[in-house]
XYZ file of C-alpha atoms in Angstrom:
415
model
C 23.344 0.829 18.158
C 26.123 3.119 17.114
C 28.957 0.817 18.220
C 31.311 -0.262 15.438
C 31.340 -3.809 16.910
C 27.601 -4.184 16.355
C 27.119 -5.493 12.828
C 23.864 -6.751 11.321
C 23.394 -9.467 8.709
C 20.052 -9.902 6.918
C 18.697 -13.203 5.603
C 15.752 -13.347 3.190
C 14.085 -16.713 2.545
C 13.023 -16.848 -1.124
C 11.618 -20.406 -1.391
C 11.869 -22.362 -4.621
C 10.111 -23.412 -7.831
C 8.108 -26.169 -6.089
C 6.883 -23.629 -3.521
C 5.522 -21.074 -6.034
C 2.889 -23.303 -7.665
C -0.003 -21.104 -6.499
C 1.671 -18.236 -8.335
C 1.242 -19.849 -11.749
C 1.012 -18.951 -14.617
C 3.235 -15.981 -13.678
C 5.929 -18.150 -12.071
C 6.253 -20.224 -15.277
C 8.437 -17.423 -16.700
C 10.301 -16.001 -13.759
C 11.149 -17.023 -10.173
C 8.340 -15.704 -7.975
C 10.746 -13.510 -5.884
C 11.723 -11.647 -9.086
C 8.143 -10.922 -10.188
C 7.709 -7.117 -10.287
C 5.503 -5.369 -7.728
C 5.264 -1.591 -8.132
C 7.869 -1.871 -10.887
C 10.482 -3.652 -8.741
C 11.197 -7.356 -8.165
C 9.246 -8.677 -5.167
C 12.456 -9.365 -3.213
C 13.660 -5.805 -3.886
C 11.218 -4.423 -1.323
C 12.580 -6.316 1.733
C 16.147 -5.769 0.451
C 15.559 -2.003 0.262
C 14.104 -2.111 3.773
C 17.245 -3.900 5.030
C 19.355 -1.089 3.573
C 17.865 1.233 6.232
C 19.287 -0.882 9.075
C 22.319 0.735 10.781
C 25.629 -1.151 10.353
C 24.239 -3.604 7.788
C 27.170 -5.772 6.647
C 25.635 -8.362 4.277
C 22.335 -9.618 2.832
C 21.866 -13.323 2.070
C 19.079 -14.793 -0.066
C 18.407 -18.466 0.749
C 16.299 -20.676 -1.519
C 15.991 -23.686 -3.819
C 16.287 -21.871 -7.145
C 19.342 -22.451 -9.311
C 22.038 -19.849 -8.675
C 22.041 -18.769 -12.345
C 18.406 -17.602 -11.969
C 19.480 -15.032 -9.367
C 23.008 -14.199 -10.579
C 22.110 -11.137 -12.664
C 19.710 -9.767 -10.033
C 22.172 -10.246 -7.161
C 24.948 -8.511 -9.103
C 22.818 -5.495 -10.081
C 21.163 -4.985 -6.678
C 24.555 -5.222 -4.898
C 25.913 -2.452 -7.141
C 22.756 -0.347 -6.856
C 22.497 -0.449 -3.051
C 26.255 -0.731 -2.374
C 25.590 -3.593 0.027
C 26.925 -7.133 -0.615
C 24.021 -9.418 -1.581
C 24.696 -13.143 -1.964
C 22.482 -16.054 -2.997
C 22.832 -19.377 -1.141
C 21.165 -22.477 -2.608
C 19.698 -25.070 -0.242
C 20.452 -28.689 -1.150
C 17.249 -30.033 0.439
C 14.444 -28.755 2.710
C 15.736 -27.999 6.210
C 12.709 -26.123 7.583
C 12.510 -22.394 8.272
C 15.013 -22.566 11.158
C 17.073 -25.438 9.733
C 17.701 -23.446 6.546
C 19.161 -20.647 8.635
C 21.300 -23.106 10.625
C 22.511 -24.855 7.460
C 24.308 -21.639 6.409
C 25.409 -20.571 9.911
C 29.108 -20.427 8.918
C 28.441 -17.987 6.056
C 26.005 -15.916 8.131
C 28.518 -15.630 10.983
C 31.454 -14.675 8.707
C 30.915 -10.987 9.528
C 30.579 -11.758 13.279
C 27.161 -10.058 13.453
C 25.591 -9.112 16.759
C 22.108 -9.359 15.196
C 20.547 -11.402 12.377
C 17.447 -10.113 10.589
C 15.320 -12.880 9.048
C 12.543 -12.096 6.552
C 10.281 -14.087 4.253
C 10.240 -12.868 0.651
C 6.489 -13.376 0.187
C 5.592 -10.919 2.950
C 4.404 -7.435 2.004
C 4.669 -4.787 4.716
C 6.434 -1.529 5.540
C 9.289 -3.511 7.202
C 9.969 -1.186 10.192
C 13.378 -2.800 10.727
C 15.367 0.050 12.363
C 12.586 0.586 14.927
C 12.258 -3.149 15.476
C 16.029 -3.492 15.991
C 15.965 -0.701 18.578
C 13.162 -2.481 20.446
C 14.958 -5.840 20.176
C 18.121 -4.347 21.679
C 16.151 -2.876 24.586
C 14.339 -6.188 25.287
C 17.626 -8.072 25.649
C 16.189 -11.405 24.468
C 17.279 -13.952 21.875
C 14.727 -12.807 19.316
C 11.995 -10.325 18.427
C 9.017 -11.127 16.182
C 7.093 -8.596 14.111
C 3.382 -9.008 14.864
C 0.160 -7.397 13.702
C -3.455 -7.380 14.887
C -5.903 -9.034 12.472
C -9.603 -9.931 12.547
C -10.401 -12.902 14.824
C -11.971 -14.679 11.816
C -8.731 -14.714 9.820
C -6.233 -15.244 12.677
C -6.245 -19.058 12.528
C -4.682 -18.987 9.041
C -1.439 -17.817 10.672
C 0.744 -18.323 13.726
C -1.194 -16.841 16.672
C 0.577 -15.551 19.749
C 0.021 -14.057 23.176
C 2.434 -11.455 24.564
C 2.754 -9.606 27.864
C 1.045 -6.231 27.403
C 3.709 -4.451 29.502
C 7.020 -6.172 28.696
C 6.081 -7.458 25.182
C 7.495 -10.872 26.110
C 6.173 -13.752 23.972
C 4.143 -15.912 26.391
C 2.440 -18.394 24.062
C 2.769 -19.333 20.380
C 0.724 -21.744 18.277
C 0.788 -22.276 14.505
C -2.623 -22.183 12.721
C -4.676 -23.296 15.766
C -8.064 -24.978 15.391
C -9.559 -22.799 18.127
C -9.095 -19.041 18.604
C -6.046 -18.087 20.682
C -5.292 -14.451 19.819
C -5.833 -11.784 17.175
C -2.062 -11.072 17.138
C -0.240 -13.009 14.416
C 3.350 -13.653 13.354
C 4.336 -11.500 10.335
C 7.306 -13.642 9.273
C 9.880 -10.946 10.117
C 12.390 -11.578 12.922
C 15.525 -10.233 14.569
C 17.757 -12.705 16.422
C 21.024 -12.711 18.300
C 23.495 -15.462 17.220
C 22.187 -17.489 20.213
C 19.433 -18.676 17.849
C 21.921 -21.162 16.350
C 22.413 -22.889 19.711
C 18.630 -23.144 20.112
C 18.280 -24.741 16.662
C 21.168 -27.103 17.392
C 19.420 -28.091 20.635
C 16.326 -29.219 18.707
C 18.488 -31.275 16.312
C 20.322 -32.897 19.232
C 17.035 -33.848 20.931
C 15.839 -35.415 17.671
C 19.043 -37.454 17.382
C 18.655 -38.690 20.982
C 15.031 -39.691 20.346
C 16.002 -41.434 17.104
C 18.639 -43.431 19.002
C 16.104 -44.412 21.687
C 13.712 -45.622 19.001
C 16.388 -47.795 17.464
C 17.177 -49.494 20.806
C 13.542 -49.790 21.946
C 11.332 -52.019 19.817
C 8.180 -50.773 21.595
C 9.044 -47.121 20.837
C 9.704 -47.983 17.200
C 6.176 -49.366 16.802
C 4.497 -46.152 17.910
C 3.250 -44.147 14.854
C 3.457 -40.845 16.767
C 7.196 -41.289 16.988
C 7.878 -41.212 13.261
C 9.609 -37.903 13.591
C 11.112 -35.381 11.206
C 14.748 -35.601 10.035
C 17.156 -34.394 12.711
C 18.297 -31.418 10.585
C 14.729 -30.310 9.693
C 13.830 -27.600 12.216
C 10.760 -25.357 11.993
C 11.022 -21.904 13.485
C 7.419 -21.779 14.679
C 6.671 -25.252 16.128
C 10.227 -26.221 17.160
C 11.673 -22.918 18.409
C 9.006 -20.305 19.167
C 6.382 -22.573 20.784
C 8.694 -24.353 23.272
C 10.663 -21.207 24.170
C 7.628 -18.927 24.652
C 7.245 -17.707 28.231
C 10.957 -18.202 28.995
C 12.080 -14.583 28.522
C 13.766 -15.506 25.232
C 11.400 -13.996 22.646
C 9.611 -10.667 22.453
C 7.238 -8.979 20.006
C 7.179 -5.697 18.121
C 3.749 -4.713 16.814
C 3.300 -2.892 13.511
C 0.253 -0.690 12.906
C 0.937 -0.520 9.151
C -0.245 -2.860 6.409
C 0.728 -6.526 6.155
C -0.129 -9.197 3.574
C 1.177 -12.538 2.338
C 1.907 -12.767 -1.399
C 0.776 -16.314 -2.145
C -1.238 -15.806 -5.351
C -1.239 -13.519 -8.430
C -4.344 -11.816 -7.047
C -2.549 -10.885 -3.829
C 0.468 -9.685 -5.815
C -1.774 -7.080 -7.473
C -3.034 -5.889 -4.072
C 0.526 -5.748 -2.704
C 1.771 -3.849 -5.748
C -0.796 -1.189 -4.839
C 0.370 -1.140 -1.199
C 3.977 -0.632 -2.274
C 2.957 2.092 -4.741
C 1.169 3.886 -1.882
C 4.308 3.568 0.275
C 6.370 5.180 -2.528
C 4.487 8.414 -1.734
C 6.452 8.493 1.527
C 9.703 6.699 0.640
C 10.255 7.279 -3.110
C 7.858 9.896 -4.543
C 10.182 10.366 -7.551
C 9.158 6.888 -8.775
C 5.485 7.850 -9.133
C 4.161 9.140 -12.441
C 2.075 12.277 -12.933
C 0.176 13.764 -15.851
C -2.946 15.808 -16.626
C -3.765 14.589 -20.142
C -2.113 17.449 -22.066
C 1.470 16.437 -22.868
C 1.352 13.275 -20.750
C -1.396 10.742 -20.071
C -3.897 11.596 -17.340
C -2.774 9.929 -14.108
C -4.909 9.434 -10.985
C -3.708 7.822 -7.763
C -0.445 5.899 -7.445
C 1.075 4.886 -10.790
C 4.528 3.618 -11.835
C 5.624 3.888 -15.472
C 8.990 2.483 -16.574
C 11.070 5.130 -18.417
C 11.148 2.986 -21.577
C 7.360 2.529 -21.746
C 5.401 4.608 -24.270
C 2.008 5.889 -23.065
C -0.258 7.927 -25.362
C -1.263 11.336 -23.907
C -4.984 10.517 -24.336
C -4.749 7.388 -22.145
C -6.113 7.449 -18.577
C -4.005 5.596 -16.024
C -4.690 4.735 -12.382
C -5.134 4.253 -9.565
C -2.770 1.365 -8.681
C -1.157 0.768 -12.061
C 2.377 -0.459 -12.748
C 3.661 -0.362 -16.338
C 6.901 -2.247 -17.069
C 9.702 -1.845 -19.619
C 8.951 -1.283 -23.329
C 5.173 -1.482 -22.880
C 3.124 0.460 -25.430
C -0.167 1.990 -24.299
C -2.320 3.319 -27.152
C -4.706 6.249 -27.554
C -7.814 6.292 -25.357
C -6.724 3.293 -23.280
C -8.066 3.055 -19.699
C -5.973 1.222 -17.069
C -7.192 0.670 -13.477
C -5.662 -1.540 -10.743
C -3.411 -3.572 -13.011
C 0.165 -4.711 -13.660
C 1.347 -4.412 -17.257
C 4.518 -6.470 -17.777
C 7.443 -6.021 -20.214
C 6.812 -5.616 -23.953
C 3.002 -5.576 -23.690
C 1.002 -3.688 -26.312
C -2.432 -2.324 -25.433
C -4.099 -0.926 -28.508
C -6.479 2.012 -28.931
C -9.480 2.348 -26.608
C -8.891 -0.966 -24.803
C -9.764 -1.199 -21.106
C -7.848 -3.178 -18.461
C -9.281 -3.322 -14.899
C -8.206 -5.636 -12.018
C -5.791 -7.628 -14.169
C -2.186 -8.694 -14.747
C -1.096 -8.693 -18.400
C 1.821 -11.077 -19.067
C 5.041 -10.364 -20.925
C 4.783 -9.716 -24.711
C 0.967 -9.949 -24.653
C -1.255 -7.872 -26.907
C -4.705 -6.418 -26.167
C -6.716 -5.480 -29.280
C -8.643 -2.304 -30.064
C -11.845 -1.766 -28.078
C -11.217 -4.934 -26.044
C -11.827 -5.259 -22.308
C -9.765 -7.360 -19.890
C -11.245 -7.112 -16.417
C -12.301 -8.882 -13.205
C -14.256 -8.333 -9.998
C -11.116 -7.274 -8.123
C -11.524 -9.775 -5.255
C -7.849 -10.496 -4.510
C -8.653 -13.633 -2.506
C -10.958 -15.275 -5.052
C -9.494 -17.802 -7.497
C -10.713 -15.815 -10.519
C -11.052 -12.436 -8.781
C -8.184 -10.987 -10.860
C -7.812 -11.743 -14.578
C -4.340 -13.100 -15.415
C -2.873 -13.357 -18.902
C 0.315 -15.435 -19.183
C 3.191 -14.627 -21.520
C 2.482 -13.889 -25.213
C -1.312 -13.985 -25.001
C -3.139 -12.208 -27.811
C -6.607 -10.751 -27.199
C -8.006 -9.752 -30.577
C -10.037 -6.606 -31.311
C -13.404 -6.178 -29.535
C -12.991 -9.257 -27.319
C -14.045 -9.222 -23.641
C -12.153 -11.295 -21.053
C -13.735 -11.334 -17.562
C -12.614 -13.156 -14.371
C -10.341 -15.572 -16.268
C -6.838 -17.050 -16.226
C -5.158 -17.601 -19.602
C -1.982 -19.681 -19.881
C 0.882 -18.526 -22.145
C 0.823 -18.407 -25.968
C -2.968 -18.394 -26.419
C -4.992 -16.286 -28.869
C -8.504 -15.218 -27.818
C -10.817 -14.274 -30.684
C -14.061 -14.827 -28.755
C -15.118 -13.386 -25.401
C -14.686 -15.497 -22.236
C -15.962 -15.225 -18.688
C -14.925 -17.153 -15.552
C -12.715 -19.591 -17.455
C -9.243 -21.060 -17.034
C -7.858 -21.426 -20.549
C -5.160 -24.088 -20.736
């Protein structure tokens, strides 16, 4: 991998505003990829992982958001990491593989020998250098990051079967109705540029079939033949499934953590996973304190330098406190994300919750939940500029922006 000819380009799929609906009310204020986990925008974590790849030439973000929404972030992260980061806006849905193909000219500008493809809403340790080494040794068109999960949960994902000796992908099926395997696709890939020819092949087949339907009245009447647009190509069903077992794709299994960040509840869990990883990768980002000059800190905690935390507060585990937040005397914070400009007044308690930008929690109030990251109301979410008045209790609830709570609520969605 040391050759100067071998350059790597990374592509991160960031989705769009119509895709992040399950992330509301948090995505009402900010594109989901820029929502902070462990004090950093969600997309920062895969970008930082890409920085560890040898000979990385460029990082592309592909999505449906307006370019202005990413302009400031792209500029600052490029300067911070000293790697060119560029945002490319899709004009219409092309599918997971079609989106890659749509920008093939830009991606191939640097003449890369390898293309790393990641999904922004994946949370894992991103073992990209190790995966690239394995991919190079396999000699195939692509390598997929996989993980072992419980048989009960496997059918929510793409299940696959691989050769136990060679790691060749033998069979792939997306969200099967019956159990196939407890190995699933993590949404992280490394390809050679040959992937573009494979995607083009699918498009060409679609065009041929479309032509046949136009010239055959019988074919045109068959409902099964109402196919997808020719330039809409899915990586899983259209590329991985048909090419499995043909010595084209291989797998690299991770033993670390892996989650999908689909909901606010899962974002809280993933923030904790990233905080735990900071112990290994970025220990300087974690706060400490014993309650004398600084607040008492237990477990993994991030505090933005501009935040003000009273020395009598108790913080942690799994707490992230964003810019200009003010945490008062005697406050207790456990398993929560506190966003910019939040004020939490004296002796308030926040457990298993996300407190939205510019919100205020009154004295002796409690904002808490059961902590079930998969349940609809398992994590309490306050949108932007929510005021919880003194001595009010909010349990297992979601509160949309600009509301004032002067009575206690439990298991409610407040619109």
